[in-house]
Amino acid sequence: MLDPVILYFGSFNPIHQGHLSVARAAQQYYGGKAEVWFVLSAQNPFKQKADLWPDEKRWKLLLEAIANKPGMKACDVELNLPTPSYTIKTLNYLRQQNESREFVVLIGEDNLAGYTQWKDYKSILQMCKIMVYPRKEENRAENENSKEDQNIYDKNKAKIPSDLAAYTDRIILLEGDLLAQSSTAVREVNIGSDPKDWAQILQWRGSRAEALRQESQKIKEKNVGKNVYLRGLIEYSNYCAKNCYYCGIRRDNSDVKRYIVSEEEVLNAMAFAHKEGFGSVVLQGGEIKDKDFVLKIEKLLKQAMTMSGGQLGITLSFGEQDKDTLKRWREAGARRYLLRVETSNEALYKRLHPSDHSFKDRIKTLDYLKETDYQVGSGVMIGLPWQSPLDMANDLYFFKQREIDMVGMGPYIEHRFTPLYEQRKNIPSLEERYEYSLNMLALLRLLMPTINIASTTAMASLNPKGREEALRIAANVIMPNITPYKYRENYFLYENKLCICESEQDSKEHIEETIRNAQCEVAYFKSGDSKHYFNRLDPKNEDPIL
Ligand code: SAH
Ligand code: SF4
């Protein structure tokens, strides 16, 4: 004879771990063999509850939660039957459809108390047994709105009310250590797998955004922990051969006093970082490709390796370079490279750059970086003119598809002396760019749990708490500026950039405080390589935890 089918009725709004532990306990009662069908109750069209999510959403989350769970199935029969959906009606229908199966109705202890009010309750008891799970007293009041979702259980057995005394042989009381089970969501936020869904999520604000960010924080802590790695940022030079329409140090901006940090100053800054326990430094600057420049960087890398006994992690960020150059720098000691794609939408990229700049070359360089064994970093700007939420969602898809190991992304911030300044009315407000950026970071962390994510300076320029918030929810890397002071005001990529006047923002004390406020820990003397990079090289490594 077939094992019974346990019908677990509920609104599952949304399904959470508590529901699953009840289902498991019910299965266990039958030696683990019975099936549990989660019967999703419909949204009553005449009595819409503000806190009840739409049927489709609850259904999708339910399916996700029980996928690959043996013996657990989802049942949408009540979504299709006329409402109100009386249990007796659903039961009759299911019995007709499944003549060979025996059914058991699974309900909570509180439902049992009012059971004699149910339509045809005696018939139900004649047709099938009722299985009851105990409820934890103190949680009853908390969730008044969703009684059937009150699945927080007491260790004790439920009691059979006196008006059901005649039916004790038809009532199964579940017991066990269900109390220990958490009632946290299986996934409070359903992110799906389609950039169109992500585009919607990026527009969440208020409590929904906070739920997204909390979920991301959870996934971050599970996968990369609470450590925040320090990368001392050296803005090596503001000479640039490129003319990006958004950037303050573009070639044609004659207002900029150009500089190159001297070899000695770079080495001093690196030695400082090494001594202070920053696991790594980032050398960043405009895009220069001449031989002299290539050799200078190579020499600096070798010196840094000698000075630190190969300990100091070095990240480079000098735009698009030839494969040979990248190989050379990699061999000299660089292990990571940051090359933002700026936007993954090629048409938009074209609008942000002069015609001699090429999106394809940018992508080709990302390929070279992989081929020459760098930890590959990329990123985008958020809140650009002509950029839609779907463009942003596609940026996330781009990082995932191209298996990027580290991401540094942040808001676009206009600069008065750039051509894109003309479009300043066609961009989201500062607050909106900030909100989008946080949602981008959170969603990225959910999509790519093991990558390194930087909390960027641009976040701090939009909001004093920007970097802290980014660290709290998703980022695990921060880049304190260690460029010699005299150069800082000349590396003026965008307006309000934290620079010389706010240099204390990057002091050790301030960075430590930022990290502490973000409920994270400073990882001194740790290089903090991207876990994603190692997983990419050796797929046998552990899967991300979701
Ligand atoms: N020249 C290199 C690295 C230096 S520029 C390169 O372009 O890759 C570093 C980053 O600064 C750029 O990738 C860009 O994303 C960011 N940036 C430039 N102008 C900006 C602006 N107006 N607002 C926000 N970020 C900007
Ligand atoms: Fe040069 Fe980079 Fe600025 Fe473009 S973004 S102008 S490549 S420094």
PDB file of C-alpha atoms in Angstrom, residues 45-323:
ATOM      1  CA  PRO A  45     -10.232  38.266  -3.567  1.00  0.00           C
ATOM      2  CA  PHE A  46     -12.833  39.767  -1.223  1.00  0.00           C
ATOM      3  CA  LYS A  47     -10.580  39.997   1.764  1.00  0.00           C
ATOM      4  CA  GLN A  48      -7.167  41.022   0.559  1.00  0.00           C
ATOM      5  CA  LYS A  49      -4.622  41.080   3.299  1.00  0.00           C
ATOM      6  CA  ALA A  50      -2.091  43.811   2.922  1.00  0.00           C
ATOM      7  CA  ASP A  51       0.690  41.589   4.197  1.00  0.00           C
ATOM      8  CA  LEU A  52      -0.117  38.607   1.999  1.00  0.00           C
ATOM      9  CA  TRP A  53       2.114  38.404  -1.033  1.00  0.00           C
ATOM     10  CA  PRO A  54       0.592  37.657  -4.428  1.00  0.00           C
ATOM     11  CA  ASP A  55      -0.169  34.002  -5.163  1.00  0.00           C
ATOM     12  CA  GLU A  56       2.449  33.754  -7.920  1.00  0.00           C
ATOM     13  CA  LYS A  57       5.211  34.980  -5.685  1.00  0.00           C
ATOM     14  CA  ARG A  58       4.371  32.724  -2.759  1.00  0.00           C
ATOM     15  CA  TRP A  59       4.050  29.829  -5.213  1.00  0.00           C
ATOM     16  CA  LYS A  60       7.444  30.515  -6.784  1.00  0.00           C
ATOM     17  CA  LEU A  61       9.157  30.706  -3.396  1.00  0.00           C
ATOM     18  CA  LEU A  62       7.452  27.513  -2.303  1.00  0.00           C
ATOM     19  CA  LEU A  63       8.692  25.680  -5.398  1.00  0.00           C
ATOM     20  CA  GLU A  64      12.210  26.970  -4.853  1.00  0.00           C
ATOM     21  CA  ALA A  65      12.221  25.960  -1.194  1.00  0.00           C
ATOM     22  CA  ILE A  66      11.185  22.352  -1.735  1.00  0.00           C
ATOM     23  CA  ALA A  67      13.089  21.718  -4.963  1.00  0.00           C
ATOM     24  CA  ASN A  68      15.210  18.583  -4.452  1.00  0.00           C
ATOM     25  CA  LYS A  69      13.564  17.775  -1.117  1.00  0.00           C
ATOM     26  CA  PRO A  70      12.484  14.134  -1.321  1.00  0.00           C
ATOM     27  CA  GLY A  71       8.794  13.529  -0.806  1.00  0.00           C
ATOM     28  CA  MET A  72       7.871  17.216  -0.687  1.00  0.00           C
ATOM     29  CA  LYS A  73       5.558  18.597  -3.321  1.00  0.00           C
ATOM     30  CA  ALA A  74       3.703  21.817  -3.914  1.00  0.00           C
ATOM     31  CA  CYS A  75      -0.001  21.753  -4.657  1.00  0.00           C
ATOM     32  CA  ASP A  76      -1.782  24.692  -6.285  1.00  0.00           C
ATOM     33  CA  VAL A  77      -5.250  23.199  -6.288  1.00  0.00           C
ATOM     34  CA  GLU A  78      -6.701  25.918  -4.034  1.00  0.00           C
ATOM     35  CA  LEU A  79      -5.456  28.627  -6.361  1.00  0.00           C
ATOM     36  CA  ASN A  80      -7.696  27.198  -9.051  1.00  0.00           C
ATOM     37  CA  LEU A  81     -10.764  26.174  -7.059  1.00  0.00           C
ATOM     38  CA  PRO A  82     -13.498  28.739  -6.295  1.00  0.00           C
ATOM     39  CA  THR A  83     -12.914  30.705  -3.110  1.00  0.00           C
ATOM     40  CA  PRO A  84     -13.450  30.590  -0.200  1.00  0.00           C
ATOM     41  CA  SER A  85     -11.539  27.372  -0.245  1.00  0.00           C
ATOM     42  CA  TYR A  86     -13.058  25.143   2.403  1.00  0.00           C
ATOM     43  CA  THR A  87     -10.829  22.261   3.407  1.00  0.00           C
ATOM     44  CA  ILE A  88     -13.640  19.783   2.810  1.00  0.00           C
ATOM     45  CA  LYS A  89     -13.995  20.897  -0.800  1.00  0.00           C
ATOM     46  CA  THR A  90     -10.276  20.697  -1.489  1.00  0.00           C
ATOM     47  CA  LEU A  91     -10.130  17.327   0.166  1.00  0.00           C
ATOM     48  CA  ASN A  92     -13.021  15.939  -1.908  1.00  0.00           C
ATOM     49  CA  TYR A  93     -11.372  17.192  -5.049  1.00  0.00           C
ATOM     50  CA  LEU A  94      -7.980  15.699  -4.200  1.00  0.00           C
ATOM     51  CA  ARG A  95      -9.529  12.362  -3.235  1.00  0.00           C
ATOM     52  CA  GLN A  96     -11.322  12.200  -6.560  1.00  0.00           C
ATOM     53  CA  GLN A  97      -8.114  12.947  -8.414  1.00  0.00           C
ATOM     54  CA  ASN A  98      -6.027  10.492  -6.393  1.00  0.00           C
ATOM     55  CA  GLU A  99      -8.303   7.572  -5.588  1.00  0.00           C
ATOM     56  CA  SER A 100      -5.563   5.227  -4.451  1.00  0.00           C
ATOM     57  CA  ARG A 101      -4.070   7.615  -1.879  1.00  0.00           C
ATOM     58  CA  GLU A 102      -4.832   8.009   1.777  1.00  0.00           C
ATOM     59  CA  PHE A 103      -4.719  11.622   3.003  1.00  0.00           C
ATOM     60  CA  VAL A 104      -3.775  13.125   6.343  1.00  0.00           C
ATOM     61  CA  VAL A 105      -4.482  16.792   7.089  1.00  0.00           C
ATOM     62  CA  LEU A 106      -1.668  18.605   8.868  1.00  0.00           C
ATOM     63  CA  ILE A 107      -2.676  21.612  10.986  1.00  0.00           C
ATOM     64  CA  GLY A 108      -1.282  23.741  13.793  1.00  0.00           C
ATOM     65  CA  GLU A 109      -2.365  23.418  17.400  1.00  0.00           C
ATOM     66  CA  ASP A 110      -4.212  26.719  17.302  1.00  0.00           C
ATOM     67  CA  ASN A 111      -6.300  25.543  14.348  1.00  0.00           C
ATOM     68  CA  LEU A 112      -7.263  22.469  16.289  1.00  0.00           C
ATOM     69  CA  ALA A 113      -8.741  24.678  19.005  1.00  0.00           C
ATOM     70  CA  GLY A 114     -11.284  26.108  16.564  1.00  0.00           C
ATOM     71  CA  TYR A 115     -11.625  22.969  14.544  1.00  0.00           C
ATOM     72  CA  THR A 116     -15.269  22.258  15.358  1.00  0.00           C
ATOM     73  CA  GLN A 117     -16.104  25.524  13.547  1.00  0.00           C
ATOM     74  CA  TRP A 118     -14.778  24.191  10.263  1.00  0.00           C
ATOM     75  CA  LYS A 119     -17.279  23.360   7.579  1.00  0.00           C
ATOM     76  CA  ASP A 120     -18.148  19.605   7.733  1.00  0.00           C
ATOM     77  CA  TYR A 121     -15.449  18.933  10.275  1.00  0.00           C
ATOM     78  CA  LYS A 122     -16.897  15.532  11.137  1.00  0.00           C
ATOM     79  CA  SER A 123     -16.773  14.444   7.504  1.00  0.00           C
ATOM     80  CA  ILE A 124     -13.172  15.520   7.301  1.00  0.00           C
ATOM     81  CA  LEU A 125     -12.319  13.421  10.338  1.00  0.00           C
ATOM     82  CA  GLN A 126     -14.114  10.439   8.840  1.00  0.00           C
ATOM     83  CA  MET A 127     -12.232  10.753   5.570  1.00  0.00           C
ATOM     84  CA  CYS A 128      -8.789  11.267   7.001  1.00  0.00           C
ATOM     85  CA  LYS A 129      -6.759  11.639  10.115  1.00  0.00           C
ATOM     86  CA  ILE A 130      -5.683  15.008  11.388  1.00  0.00           C
ATOM     87  CA  MET A 131      -2.063  15.542  12.322  1.00  0.00           C
ATOM     88  CA  VAL A 132      -1.317  18.407  14.715  1.00  0.00           C
ATOM     89  CA  TYR A 133       1.936  20.189  15.378  1.00  0.00           C
ATOM     90  CA  PRO A 134       2.460  22.056  18.643  1.00  0.00           C
ATOM     91  CA  ARG A 135       2.877  25.808  18.730  1.00  0.00           C
ATOM     92  CA  LYS A 136       5.075  27.949  20.863  1.00  0.00           C
ATOM     93  CA  GLU A 137       2.954  30.104  23.141  1.00  0.00           C
ATOM     94  CA  GLU A 138       4.940  33.315  23.176  1.00  0.00           C
ATOM     95  CA  ASN A 139       4.892  33.659  19.440  1.00  0.00           C
ATOM     96  CA  ARG A 140       1.161  33.605  19.063  1.00  0.00           C
ATOM     97  CA  ALA A 141       0.462  37.276  19.458  1.00  0.00           C
ATOM     98  CA  GLU A 142       3.366  38.380  17.306  1.00  0.00           C
ATOM     99  CA  ASN A 143       1.947  37.270  14.010  1.00  0.00           C
ATOM    100  CA  GLU A 144      -1.766  37.829  14.397  1.00  0.00           C
ATOM    101  CA  ASN A 145      -2.215  38.463  10.712  1.00  0.00           C
ATOM    102  CA  SER A 146      -1.097  35.133   9.427  1.00  0.00           C
ATOM    103  CA  LYS A 147      -2.403  32.558  11.829  1.00  0.00           C
ATOM    104  CA  GLU A 148      -1.786  29.647   9.567  1.00  0.00           C
ATOM    105  CA  ASP A 149       1.825  30.690   9.240  1.00  0.00           C
ATOM    106  CA  GLN A 150       2.375  30.423  12.963  1.00  0.00           C
ATOM    107  CA  ASN A 151       4.708  27.528  12.729  1.00  0.00           C
ATOM    108  CA  ILE A 152       6.878  28.034  15.698  1.00  0.00           C
ATOM    109  CA  TYR A 153       6.508  25.029  17.828  1.00  0.00           C
ATOM    110  CA  ASP A 154       6.632  23.847  21.336  1.00  0.00           C
ATOM    111  CA  LYS A 155       8.496  20.751  22.357  1.00  0.00           C
ATOM    112  CA  ASN A 156       5.406  19.634  24.128  1.00  0.00           C
ATOM    113  CA  LYS A 157       2.642  17.746  22.498  1.00  0.00           C
ATOM    114  CA  ALA A 158      -0.458  19.684  21.597  1.00  0.00           C
ATOM    115  CA  LYS A 159      -3.532  19.019  23.712  1.00  0.00           C
ATOM    116  CA  ILE A 160      -6.760  17.768  22.240  1.00  0.00           C
ATOM    117  CA  PRO A 161      -9.607  20.131  23.175  1.00  0.00           C
ATOM    118  CA  SER A 162     -12.506  18.622  25.056  1.00  0.00           C
ATOM    119  CA  ASP A 163     -14.992  19.075  22.187  1.00  0.00           C
ATOM    120  CA  LEU A 164     -12.885  16.667  20.123  1.00  0.00           C
ATOM    121  CA  ALA A 165     -12.511  14.067  22.840  1.00  0.00           C
ATOM    122  CA  ALA A 166     -14.532  11.575  20.808  1.00  0.00           C
ATOM    123  CA  TYR A 167     -12.004  11.691  17.989  1.00  0.00           C
ATOM    124  CA  THR A 168      -8.710  11.042  19.777  1.00  0.00           C
ATOM    125  CA  ASP A 169      -8.050   7.982  17.622  1.00  0.00           C
ATOM    126  CA  ARG A 170      -8.334  10.141  14.492  1.00  0.00           C
ATOM    127  CA  ILE A 171      -5.901  12.799  15.725  1.00  0.00           C
ATOM    128  CA  ILE A 172      -2.135  12.370  15.568  1.00  0.00           C
ATOM    129  CA  LEU A 173      -0.127  14.645  17.812  1.00  0.00           C
ATOM    130  CA  LEU A 174       3.343  15.452  16.584  1.00  0.00           C
ATOM    131  CA  GLU A 175       6.024  15.976  19.134  1.00  0.00           C
ATOM    132  CA  GLY A 176       9.745  16.318  19.210  1.00  0.00           C
ATOM    133  CA  ASP A 177      12.383  18.958  19.391  1.00  0.00           C
ATOM    134  CA  LEU A 178      10.708  21.206  16.881  1.00  0.00           C
ATOM    135  CA  LEU A 179      11.260  24.171  19.127  1.00  0.00           C
ATOM    136  CA  ALA A 180      14.906  24.277  18.133  1.00  0.00           C
ATOM    137  CA  GLN A 181      13.976  24.850  14.515  1.00  0.00           C
ATOM    138  CA  SER A 182      14.347  28.337  13.240  1.00  0.00           C
ATOM    139  CA  SER A 183      11.480  30.208  11.696  1.00  0.00           C
ATOM    140  CA  THR A 184      13.747  32.252   9.450  1.00  0.00           C
ATOM    141  CA  ALA A 185      12.901  32.514   5.813  1.00  0.00           C
ATOM    142  CA  VAL A 186      14.237  29.940   3.422  1.00  0.00           C
ATOM    143  CA  ARG A 187      14.932  32.934   1.278  1.00  0.00           C
ATOM    144  CA  GLU A 188      13.296  36.126   2.361  1.00  0.00           C
ATOM    145  CA  VAL A 189      14.099  37.634  -0.966  1.00  0.00           C
ATOM    146  CA  ASN A 190      13.476  35.725  -4.122  1.00  0.00           C
ATOM    147  CA  ILE A 191      15.989  37.028  -6.610  1.00  0.00           C
ATOM    148  CA  GLY A 192      15.177  34.642  -9.436  1.00  0.00           C
ATOM    149  CA  SER A 193      17.568  34.233 -12.330  1.00  0.00           C
ATOM    150  CA  ASP A 194      16.324  36.746 -14.842  1.00  0.00           C
ATOM    151  CA  PRO A 195      17.833  40.238 -15.183  1.00  0.00           C
ATOM    152  CA  LYS A 196      14.288  41.526 -15.737  1.00  0.00           C
ATOM    153  CA  ASP A 197      13.442  40.456 -12.162  1.00  0.00           C
ATOM    154  CA  TRP A 198      16.682  41.984 -10.931  1.00  0.00           C
ATOM    155  CA  ALA A 199      15.790  45.283 -12.572  1.00  0.00           C
ATOM    156  CA  GLN A 200      12.653  45.349 -10.407  1.00  0.00           C
ATOM    157  CA  ILE A 201      14.614  44.470  -7.281  1.00  0.00           C
ATOM    158  CA  LEU A 202      17.071  47.308  -7.914  1.00  0.00           C
ATOM    159  CA  GLN A 203      14.138  49.695  -7.627  1.00  0.00           C
ATOM    160  CA  TRP A 204      13.085  48.463  -4.197  1.00  0.00           C
ATOM    161  CA  ARG A 205      13.220  51.069  -1.476  1.00  0.00           C
ATOM    162  CA  GLY A 206      12.339  51.180   2.236  1.00  0.00           C
ATOM    163  CA  SER A 207      11.626  47.938   4.043  1.00  0.00           C
ATOM    164  CA  ARG A 208      11.926  45.754   0.962  1.00  0.00           C
ATOM    165  CA  ALA A 209      15.357  47.187   0.215  1.00  0.00           C
ATOM    166  CA  GLU A 210      16.349  46.584   3.825  1.00  0.00           C
ATOM    167  CA  ALA A 211      15.183  42.946   3.568  1.00  0.00           C
ATOM    168  CA  LEU A 212      17.321  42.571   0.435  1.00  0.00           C
ATOM    169  CA  ARG A 213      20.318  44.106   2.150  1.00  0.00           C
ATOM    170  CA  GLN A 214      19.902  41.970   5.272  1.00  0.00           C
ATOM    171  CA  GLU A 215      19.736  38.852   3.164  1.00  0.00           C
ATOM    172  CA  SER A 216      22.884  39.912   1.373  1.00  0.00           C
ATOM    173  CA  GLN A 217      24.646  40.553   4.678  1.00  0.00           C
ATOM    174  CA  LYS A 218      23.730  37.041   5.775  1.00  0.00           C
ATOM    175  CA  ILE A 219      25.065  35.460   2.585  1.00  0.00           C
ATOM    176  CA  LYS A 220      28.205  37.566   2.766  1.00  0.00           C
ATOM    177  CA  GLU A 221      28.952  36.465   6.316  1.00  0.00           C
ATOM    178  CA  LYS A 222      28.325  32.816   5.475  1.00  0.00           C
ATOM    179  CA  ASN A 223      30.622  32.867   2.468  1.00  0.00           C
ATOM    180  CA  VAL A 224      33.386  35.371   3.080  1.00  0.00           C
ATOM    181  CA  GLY A 225      32.930  36.057   6.778  1.00  0.00           C
ATOM    182  CA  LYS A 226      33.203  39.395   8.540  1.00  0.00           C
ATOM    183  CA  ASN A 227      36.767  40.191   7.481  1.00  0.00           C
ATOM    184  CA  VAL A 228      37.414  43.413   5.631  1.00  0.00           C
ATOM    185  CA  TYR A 229      40.679  43.547   3.693  1.00  0.00           C
ATOM    186  CA  LEU A 230      42.661  46.736   3.372  1.00  0.00           C
ATOM    187  CA  ARG A 231      44.147  47.846   0.077  1.00  0.00           C
ATOM    188  CA  GLY A 232      46.225  50.994   0.271  1.00  0.00           C
ATOM    189  CA  LEU A 233      45.335  53.037  -2.798  1.00  0.00           C
ATOM    190  CA  ILE A 234      48.158  54.839  -4.558  1.00  0.00           C
ATOM    191  CA  GLU A 235      46.921  57.164  -7.289  1.00  0.00           C
ATOM    192  CA  TYR A 236      50.097  56.792  -9.241  1.00  0.00           C
ATOM    193  CA  SER A 237      49.557  59.242 -12.075  1.00  0.00           C
ATOM    194  CA  ASN A 238      46.838  61.368 -13.635  1.00  0.00           C
ATOM    195  CA  TYR A 239      48.319  61.416 -17.123  1.00  0.00           C
ATOM    196  CA  CYS A 240      45.853  59.694 -19.405  1.00  0.00           C
ATOM    197  CA  ALA A 241      45.740  59.018 -23.125  1.00  0.00           C
ATOM    198  CA  LYS A 242      41.990  58.491 -22.952  1.00  0.00           C
ATOM    199  CA  ASN A 243      39.182  60.966 -23.114  1.00  0.00           C
ATOM    200  CA  CYS A 244      36.228  59.348 -21.367  1.00  0.00           C
ATOM    201  CA  TYR A 245      33.343  61.841 -21.307  1.00  0.00           C
ATOM    202  CA  TYR A 246      32.696  61.426 -17.577  1.00  0.00           C
ATOM    203  CA  CYS A 247      36.178  61.565 -16.099  1.00  0.00           C
ATOM    204  CA  GLY A 248      37.852  64.577 -14.538  1.00  0.00           C
ATOM    205  CA  ILE A 249      41.379  63.572 -15.568  1.00  0.00           C
ATOM    206  CA  ARG A 250      40.538  62.907 -19.216  1.00  0.00           C
ATOM    207  CA  ARG A 251      43.208  63.918 -21.684  1.00  0.00           C
ATOM    208  CA  ASP A 252      41.492  67.082 -22.887  1.00  0.00           C
ATOM    209  CA  ASN A 253      40.882  68.541 -19.466  1.00  0.00           C
ATOM    210  CA  SER A 254      43.547  71.231 -19.509  1.00  0.00           C
ATOM    211  CA  ASP A 255      42.558  72.322 -16.043  1.00  0.00           C
ATOM    212  CA  VAL A 256      44.385  69.423 -14.454  1.00  0.00           C
ATOM    213  CA  LYS A 257      47.895  69.676 -13.115  1.00  0.00           C
ATOM    214  CA  ARG A 258      49.450  66.421 -14.281  1.00  0.00           C
ATOM    215  CA  TYR A 259      51.747  64.390 -12.033  1.00  0.00           C
ATOM    216  CA  ILE A 260      53.517  61.093 -11.619  1.00  0.00           C
ATOM    217  CA  VAL A 261      54.340  59.935  -8.106  1.00  0.00           C
ATOM    218  CA  SER A 262      58.086  59.373  -7.878  1.00  0.00           C
ATOM    219  CA  GLU A 263      59.552  55.932  -7.474  1.00  0.00           C
ATOM    220  CA  GLU A 264      60.757  56.751  -3.993  1.00  0.00           C
ATOM    221  CA  GLU A 265      57.352  58.033  -2.926  1.00  0.00           C
ATOM    222  CA  VAL A 266      55.618  54.920  -4.231  1.00  0.00           C
ATOM    223  CA  LEU A 267      58.047  52.684  -2.390  1.00  0.00           C
ATOM    224  CA  ASN A 268      57.572  54.677   0.793  1.00  0.00           C
ATOM    225  CA  ALA A 269      53.820  54.396   0.516  1.00  0.00           C
ATOM    226  CA  MET A 270      54.077  50.663  -0.095  1.00  0.00           C
ATOM    227  CA  ALA A 271      56.423  50.213   2.852  1.00  0.00           C
ATOM    228  CA  PHE A 272      53.986  52.173   5.014  1.00  0.00           C
ATOM    229  CA  ALA A 273      51.103  49.941   3.920  1.00  0.00           C
ATOM    230  CA  HIS A 274      53.134  46.817   4.527  1.00  0.00           C
ATOM    231  CA  LYS A 275      54.237  47.936   7.974  1.00  0.00           C
ATOM    232  CA  GLU A 276      50.716  48.981   8.974  1.00  0.00           C
ATOM    233  CA  GLY A 277      49.389  45.541   8.084  1.00  0.00           C
ATOM    234  CA  PHE A 278      47.472  46.466   4.936  1.00  0.00           C
ATOM    235  CA  GLY A 279      47.587  43.159   3.107  1.00  0.00           C
ATOM    236  CA  SER A 280      47.808  44.825  -0.284  1.00  0.00           C
ATOM    237  CA  VAL A 281      48.080  47.994  -2.286  1.00  0.00           C
ATOM    238  CA  VAL A 282      46.411  49.181  -5.456  1.00  0.00           C
ATOM    239  CA  LEU A 283      48.378  51.152  -8.012  1.00  0.00           C
ATOM    240  CA  GLN A 284      45.939  53.090 -10.142  1.00  0.00           C
ATOM    241  CA  GLY A 285      46.197  55.750 -12.780  1.00  0.00           C
ATOM    242  CA  GLY A 286      45.371  57.034 -16.216  1.00  0.00           C
ATOM    243  CA  GLU A 287      45.903  54.839 -19.230  1.00  0.00           C
ATOM    244  CA  ILE A 288      49.447  55.139 -20.555  1.00  0.00           C
ATOM    245  CA  LYS A 289      50.963  52.483 -22.736  1.00  0.00           C
ATOM    246  CA  ASP A 290      54.453  53.633 -23.673  1.00  0.00           C
ATOM    247  CA  LYS A 291      57.436  51.438 -23.022  1.00  0.00           C
ATOM    248  CA  ASP A 292      58.893  53.706 -20.415  1.00  0.00           C
ATOM    249  CA  PHE A 293      55.716  53.523 -18.338  1.00  0.00           C
ATOM    250  CA  VAL A 294      55.461  49.750 -18.685  1.00  0.00           C
ATOM    251  CA  LEU A 295      59.041  49.313 -17.479  1.00  0.00           C
ATOM    252  CA  LYS A 296      58.592  51.736 -14.597  1.00  0.00           C
ATOM    253  CA  ILE A 297      55.645  49.775 -13.269  1.00  0.00           C
ATOM    254  CA  GLU A 298      57.507  46.512 -13.748  1.00  0.00           C
ATOM    255  CA  LYS A 299      60.420  47.833 -11.745  1.00  0.00           C
ATOM    256  CA  LEU A 300      58.144  49.055  -8.953  1.00  0.00           C
ATOM    257  CA  LEU A 301      56.488  45.658  -8.751  1.00  0.00           C
ATOM    258  CA  LYS A 302      59.796  43.887  -8.416  1.00  0.00           C
ATOM    259  CA  GLN A 303      60.950  46.316  -5.735  1.00  0.00           C
ATOM    260  CA  ALA A 304      57.717  45.824  -3.818  1.00  0.00           C
ATOM    261  CA  MET A 305      58.175  42.067  -3.923  1.00  0.00           C
ATOM    262  CA  THR A 306      61.714  42.365  -2.607  1.00  0.00           C
ATOM    263  CA  MET A 307      60.733  44.861   0.078  1.00  0.00           C
ATOM    264  CA  SER A 308      57.864  42.699   1.384  1.00  0.00           C
ATOM    265  CA  GLY A 309      59.394  39.277   0.777  1.00  0.00           C
ATOM    266  CA  GLY A 310      56.632  38.622  -1.763  1.00  0.00           C
ATOM    267  CA  GLN A 311      53.992  39.257   0.931  1.00  0.00           C
ATOM    268  CA  LEU A 312      52.342  42.435  -0.310  1.00  0.00           C
ATOM    269  CA  GLY A 313      49.399  41.765  -2.600  1.00  0.00           C
ATOM    270  CA  ILE A 314      49.435  44.172  -5.528  1.00  0.00           C
ATOM    271  CA  THR A 315      46.491  45.193  -7.627  1.00  0.00           C
ATOM    272  CA  LEU A 316      46.990  47.254 -10.760  1.00  0.00           C
ATOM    273  CA  SER A 317      44.506  49.489 -12.528  1.00  0.00           C
ATOM    274  CA  PHE A 318      45.929  51.226 -15.566  1.00  0.00           C
ATOM    275  CA  GLY A 319      43.205  50.682 -18.132  1.00  0.00           C
ATOM    276  CA  GLU A 320      43.579  48.648 -21.297  1.00  0.00           C
ATOM    277  CA  GLN A 321      47.046  47.232 -21.786  1.00  0.00           C
ATOM    278  CA  ASP A 322      48.564  44.741 -24.229  1.00  0.00           C
ATOM    279  CA  LYS A 323      48.634  41.105 -23.282  1.00  0.00           C
TER     280      LYS A 323
END
